[in-house]
mmCIF file of C-alpha atoms in Angstrom:
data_model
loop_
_atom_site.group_PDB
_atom_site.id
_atom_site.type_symbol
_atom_site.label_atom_id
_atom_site.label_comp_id
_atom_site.label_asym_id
_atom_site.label_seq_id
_atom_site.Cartn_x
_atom_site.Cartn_y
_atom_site.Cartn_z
ATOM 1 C CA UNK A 20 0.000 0.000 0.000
ATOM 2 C CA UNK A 21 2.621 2.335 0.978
ATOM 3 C CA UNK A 22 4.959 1.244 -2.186
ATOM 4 C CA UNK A 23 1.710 1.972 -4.616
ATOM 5 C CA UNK A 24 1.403 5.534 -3.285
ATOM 6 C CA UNK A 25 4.804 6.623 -3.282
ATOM 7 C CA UNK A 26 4.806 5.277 -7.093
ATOM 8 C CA UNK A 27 1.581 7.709 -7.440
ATOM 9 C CA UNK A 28 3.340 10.151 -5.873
ATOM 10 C CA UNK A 29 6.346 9.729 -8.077
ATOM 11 C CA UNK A 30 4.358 9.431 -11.301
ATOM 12 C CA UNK A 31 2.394 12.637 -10.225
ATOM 13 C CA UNK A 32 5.667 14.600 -9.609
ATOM 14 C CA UNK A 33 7.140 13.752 -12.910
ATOM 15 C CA UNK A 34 3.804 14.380 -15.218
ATOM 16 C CA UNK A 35 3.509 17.850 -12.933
ATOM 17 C CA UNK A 36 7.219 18.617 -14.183
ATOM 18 C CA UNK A 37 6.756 17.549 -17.798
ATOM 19 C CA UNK A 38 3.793 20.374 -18.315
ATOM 20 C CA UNK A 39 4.315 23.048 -20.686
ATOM 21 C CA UNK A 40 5.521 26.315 -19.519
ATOM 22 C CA UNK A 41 2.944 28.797 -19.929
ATOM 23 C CA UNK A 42 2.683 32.467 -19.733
ATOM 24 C CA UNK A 43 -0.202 32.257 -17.112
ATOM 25 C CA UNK A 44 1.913 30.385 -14.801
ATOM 26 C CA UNK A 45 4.168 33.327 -14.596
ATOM 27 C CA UNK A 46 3.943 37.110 -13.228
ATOM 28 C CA UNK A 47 4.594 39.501 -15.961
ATOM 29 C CA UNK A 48 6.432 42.630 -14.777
ATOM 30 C CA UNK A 49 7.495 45.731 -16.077
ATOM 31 C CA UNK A 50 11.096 46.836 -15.442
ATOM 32 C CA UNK A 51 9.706 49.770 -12.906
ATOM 33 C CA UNK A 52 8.555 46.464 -11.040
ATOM 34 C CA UNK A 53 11.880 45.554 -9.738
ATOM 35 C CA UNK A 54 12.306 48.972 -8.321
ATOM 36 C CA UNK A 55 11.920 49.773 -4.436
ATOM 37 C CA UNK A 56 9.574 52.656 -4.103
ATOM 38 C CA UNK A 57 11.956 54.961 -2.915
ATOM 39 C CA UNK A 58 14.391 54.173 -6.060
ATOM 40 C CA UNK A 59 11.158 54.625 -8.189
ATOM 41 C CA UNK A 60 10.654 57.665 -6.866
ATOM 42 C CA UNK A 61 14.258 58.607 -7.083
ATOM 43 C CA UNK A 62 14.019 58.091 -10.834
ATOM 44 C CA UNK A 63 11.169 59.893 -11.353
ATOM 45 C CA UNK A 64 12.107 63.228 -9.643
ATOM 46 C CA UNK A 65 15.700 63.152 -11.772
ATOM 47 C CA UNK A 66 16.066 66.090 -13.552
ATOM 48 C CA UNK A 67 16.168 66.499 -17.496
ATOM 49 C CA UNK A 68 19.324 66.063 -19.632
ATOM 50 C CA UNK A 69 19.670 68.600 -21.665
ATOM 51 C CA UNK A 70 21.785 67.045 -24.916
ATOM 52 C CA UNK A 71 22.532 70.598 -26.666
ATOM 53 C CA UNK A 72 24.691 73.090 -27.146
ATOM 54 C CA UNK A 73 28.244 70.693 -27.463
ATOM 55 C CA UNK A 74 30.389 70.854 -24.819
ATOM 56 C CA UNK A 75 30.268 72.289 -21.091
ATOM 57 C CA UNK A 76 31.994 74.975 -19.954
ATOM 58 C CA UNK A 77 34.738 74.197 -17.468
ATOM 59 C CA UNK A 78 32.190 74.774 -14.677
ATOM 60 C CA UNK A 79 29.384 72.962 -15.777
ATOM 61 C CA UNK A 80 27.407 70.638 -14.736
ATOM 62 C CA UNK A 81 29.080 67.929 -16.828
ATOM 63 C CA UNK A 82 32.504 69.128 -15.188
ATOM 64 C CA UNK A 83 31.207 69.556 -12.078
ATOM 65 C CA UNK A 84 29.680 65.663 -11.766
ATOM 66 C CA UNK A 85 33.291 64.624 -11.753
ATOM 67 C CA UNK A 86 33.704 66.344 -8.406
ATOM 68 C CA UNK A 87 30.046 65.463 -7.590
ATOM 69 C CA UNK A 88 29.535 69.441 -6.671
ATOM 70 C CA UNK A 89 25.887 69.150 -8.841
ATOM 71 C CA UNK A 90 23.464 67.955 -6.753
ATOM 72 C CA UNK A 91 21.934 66.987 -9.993
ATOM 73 C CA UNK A 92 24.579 64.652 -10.802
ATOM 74 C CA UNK A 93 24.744 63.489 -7.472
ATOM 75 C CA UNK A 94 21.185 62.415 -7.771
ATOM 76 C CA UNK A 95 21.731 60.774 -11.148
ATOM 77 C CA UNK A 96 24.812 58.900 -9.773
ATOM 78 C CA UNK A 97 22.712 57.809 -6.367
ATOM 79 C CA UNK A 98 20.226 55.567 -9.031
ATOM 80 C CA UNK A 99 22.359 54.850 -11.569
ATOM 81 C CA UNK A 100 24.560 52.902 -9.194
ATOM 82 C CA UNK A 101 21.484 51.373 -6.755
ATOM 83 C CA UNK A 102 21.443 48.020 -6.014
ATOM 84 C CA UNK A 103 18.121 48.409 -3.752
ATOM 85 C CA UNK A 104 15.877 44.999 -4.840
ATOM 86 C CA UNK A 105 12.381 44.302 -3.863
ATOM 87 C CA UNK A 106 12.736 41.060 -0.970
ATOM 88 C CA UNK A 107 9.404 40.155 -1.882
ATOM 89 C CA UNK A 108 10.332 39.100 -5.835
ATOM 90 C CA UNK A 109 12.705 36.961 -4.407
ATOM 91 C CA UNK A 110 12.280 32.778 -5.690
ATOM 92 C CA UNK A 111 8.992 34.037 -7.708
ATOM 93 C CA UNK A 112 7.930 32.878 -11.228
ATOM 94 C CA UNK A 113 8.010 35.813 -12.896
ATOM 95 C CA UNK A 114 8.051 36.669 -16.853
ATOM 96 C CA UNK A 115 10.134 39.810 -17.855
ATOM 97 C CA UNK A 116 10.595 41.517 -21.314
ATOM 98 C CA UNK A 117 13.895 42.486 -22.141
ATOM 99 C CA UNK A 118 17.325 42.567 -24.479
ATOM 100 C CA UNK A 119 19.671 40.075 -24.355
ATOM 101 C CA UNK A 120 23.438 41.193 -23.530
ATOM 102 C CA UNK A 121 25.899 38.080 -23.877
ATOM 103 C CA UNK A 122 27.695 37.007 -20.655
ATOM 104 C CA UNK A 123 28.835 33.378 -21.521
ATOM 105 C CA UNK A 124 28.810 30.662 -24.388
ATOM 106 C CA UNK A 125 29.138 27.329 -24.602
ATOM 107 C CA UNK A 126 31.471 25.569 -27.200
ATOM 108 C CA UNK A 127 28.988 25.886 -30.263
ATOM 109 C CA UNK A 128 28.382 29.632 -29.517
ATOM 110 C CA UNK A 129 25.279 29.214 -28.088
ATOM 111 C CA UNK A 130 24.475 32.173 -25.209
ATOM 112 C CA UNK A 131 24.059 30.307 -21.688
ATOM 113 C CA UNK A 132 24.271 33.018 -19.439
ATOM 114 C CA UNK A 133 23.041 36.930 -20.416
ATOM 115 C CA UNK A 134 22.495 39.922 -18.711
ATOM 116 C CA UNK A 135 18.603 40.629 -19.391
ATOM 117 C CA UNK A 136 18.434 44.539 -19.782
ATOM 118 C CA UNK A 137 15.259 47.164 -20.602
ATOM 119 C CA UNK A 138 16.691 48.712 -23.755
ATOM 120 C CA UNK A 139 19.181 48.011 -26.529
ATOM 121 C CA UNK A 140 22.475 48.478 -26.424
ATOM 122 C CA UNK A 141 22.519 48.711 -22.892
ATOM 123 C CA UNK A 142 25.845 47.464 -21.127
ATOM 124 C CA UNK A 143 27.626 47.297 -24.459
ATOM 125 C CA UNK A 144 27.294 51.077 -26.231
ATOM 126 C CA UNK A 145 26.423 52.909 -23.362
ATOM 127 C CA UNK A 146 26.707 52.518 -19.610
ATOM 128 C CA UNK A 147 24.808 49.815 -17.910
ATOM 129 C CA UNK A 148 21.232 50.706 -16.413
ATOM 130 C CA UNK A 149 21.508 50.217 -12.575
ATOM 131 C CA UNK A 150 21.951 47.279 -10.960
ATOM 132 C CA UNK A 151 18.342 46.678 -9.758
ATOM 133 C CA UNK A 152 17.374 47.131 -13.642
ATOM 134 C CA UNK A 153 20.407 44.243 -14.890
ATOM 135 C CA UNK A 154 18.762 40.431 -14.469
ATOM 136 C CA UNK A 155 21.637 37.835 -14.659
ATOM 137 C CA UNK A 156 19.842 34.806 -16.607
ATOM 138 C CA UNK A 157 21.298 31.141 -16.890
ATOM 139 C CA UNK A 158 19.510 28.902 -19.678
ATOM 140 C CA UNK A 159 19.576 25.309 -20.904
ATOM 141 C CA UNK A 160 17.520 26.939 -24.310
ATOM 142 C CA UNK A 161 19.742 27.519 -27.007
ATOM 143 C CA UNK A 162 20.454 30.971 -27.925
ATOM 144 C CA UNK A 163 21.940 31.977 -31.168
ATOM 145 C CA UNK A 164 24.264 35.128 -30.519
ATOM 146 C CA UNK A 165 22.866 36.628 -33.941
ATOM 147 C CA UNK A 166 19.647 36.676 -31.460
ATOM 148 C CA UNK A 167 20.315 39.758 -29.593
ATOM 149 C CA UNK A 168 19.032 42.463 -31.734
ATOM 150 C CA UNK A 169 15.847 41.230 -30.743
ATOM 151 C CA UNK A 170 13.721 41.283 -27.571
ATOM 152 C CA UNK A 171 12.784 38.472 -25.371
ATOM 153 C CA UNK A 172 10.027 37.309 -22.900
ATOM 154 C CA UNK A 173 12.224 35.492 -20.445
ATOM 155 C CA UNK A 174 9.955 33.248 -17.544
ATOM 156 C CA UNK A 175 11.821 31.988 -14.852
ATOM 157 C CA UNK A 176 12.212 32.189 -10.964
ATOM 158 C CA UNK A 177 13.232 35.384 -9.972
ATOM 159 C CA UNK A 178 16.011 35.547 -7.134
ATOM 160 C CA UNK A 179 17.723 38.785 -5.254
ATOM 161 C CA UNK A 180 21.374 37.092 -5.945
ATOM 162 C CA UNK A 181 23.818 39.699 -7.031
ATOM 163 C CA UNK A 182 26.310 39.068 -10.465
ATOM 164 C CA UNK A 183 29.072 41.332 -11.050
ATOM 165 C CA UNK A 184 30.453 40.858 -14.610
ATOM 166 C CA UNK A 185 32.887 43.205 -16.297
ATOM 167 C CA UNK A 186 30.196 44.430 -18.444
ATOM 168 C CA UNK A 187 27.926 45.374 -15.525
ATOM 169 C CA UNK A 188 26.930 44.395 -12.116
ATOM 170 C CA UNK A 189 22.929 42.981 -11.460
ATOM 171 C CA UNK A 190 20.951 42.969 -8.205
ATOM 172 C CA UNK A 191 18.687 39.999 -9.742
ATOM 173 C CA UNK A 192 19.276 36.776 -11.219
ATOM 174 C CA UNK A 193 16.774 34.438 -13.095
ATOM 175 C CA UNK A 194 17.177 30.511 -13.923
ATOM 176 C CA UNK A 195 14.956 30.618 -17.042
ATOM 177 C CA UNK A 196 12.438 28.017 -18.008
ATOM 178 C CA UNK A 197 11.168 29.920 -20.844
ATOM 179 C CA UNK A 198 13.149 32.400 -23.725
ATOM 180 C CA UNK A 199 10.379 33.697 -26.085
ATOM 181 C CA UNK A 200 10.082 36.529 -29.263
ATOM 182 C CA UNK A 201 8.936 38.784 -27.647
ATOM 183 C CA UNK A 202 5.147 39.955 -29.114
ATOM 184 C CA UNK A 203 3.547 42.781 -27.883
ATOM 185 C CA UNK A 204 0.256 41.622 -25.563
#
């Protein structure tokens, strides 16, 4: 008796873990989602970049970030470099849009580990969003590295782990179950 319902048991496990991932089975956020409310908040009060008129006088506030004397800069600098998570994604299936930046490959070229990031070009042409907005993701799913120019659903479980890479550092990590195309819902 006890033999026939630890076989069920067994048998119930495995069919559970051979379902299809599905999108429904997964929390969709938003990249604002992994910010605290106080970094959200942060980022919204940051003040405009202005991108005109070439370059800054000796004492502007380009020159002036350097020596952190613009409190404007300072701000900027204070998110840009946060590594504040929310505890409460921690271990959760969640499903995140995003662009694929290349951490590690396996001996065919395929991508196995990425940085997932909110906008193109993001740790490679530009510097890296902050931490709290970098997800390291591991994969068994084969990734072309021609794939990158497009965005990705990724679905996986969610943890608070930090990843420092010399491309960027990320307050999140992810062990996906799911890469996608990602399709506009």
């Amino acid at each position: 008796m006890v033999k026939s319902l630890y076989m069920a048991l067994i048998l119930t496990l495995v069919a559970f873990t051979a379902l299809p991932v599905k999108a429904e089975d997964y929390k969709t956020l938003e990249w604002t989602d992994l910010l605290p409310e106080e970094d959200l908040k942060k980022m919204e009060q940051l003040p405009e970049i202005s991108h005109e008129g070439g370059e800054a006088p000796a004492g502007g506030a380009l020159n002036q970030a350097f020596g952190n004397q613009d409190p404007a800069a300072a701000a900027w600098n204070e998110v840009l470099m946060s590594a504040n998570v929310k505890g409460e994604l921690n271990n959760q299936k969640v499903r995140v849009p995003g662009f694929i930046v290349p951490v590690e490959y396996d001996a065919e070229q395929n991508v196995t580990a990425f940085f997932l990031v909110p906008y193109f070009g993001a740790c490679i042409h530009v510097p890296p969003p902050p931490p709290n907005q970098i997800i390291f993701v591991t994969n068994k799913q084969k990734i072309q590295g021609d794939m990158i120019y497009s965005p990705f659903w990724i679905s996986g479980t969610l943890t608070t782990e930090t990843m420092s890479h010399d491309l960027a550092k990320s307050a999140y990590s992810m062990k996906a179950d799911k890469i996608e195309e990602y399709s506009y819902e």
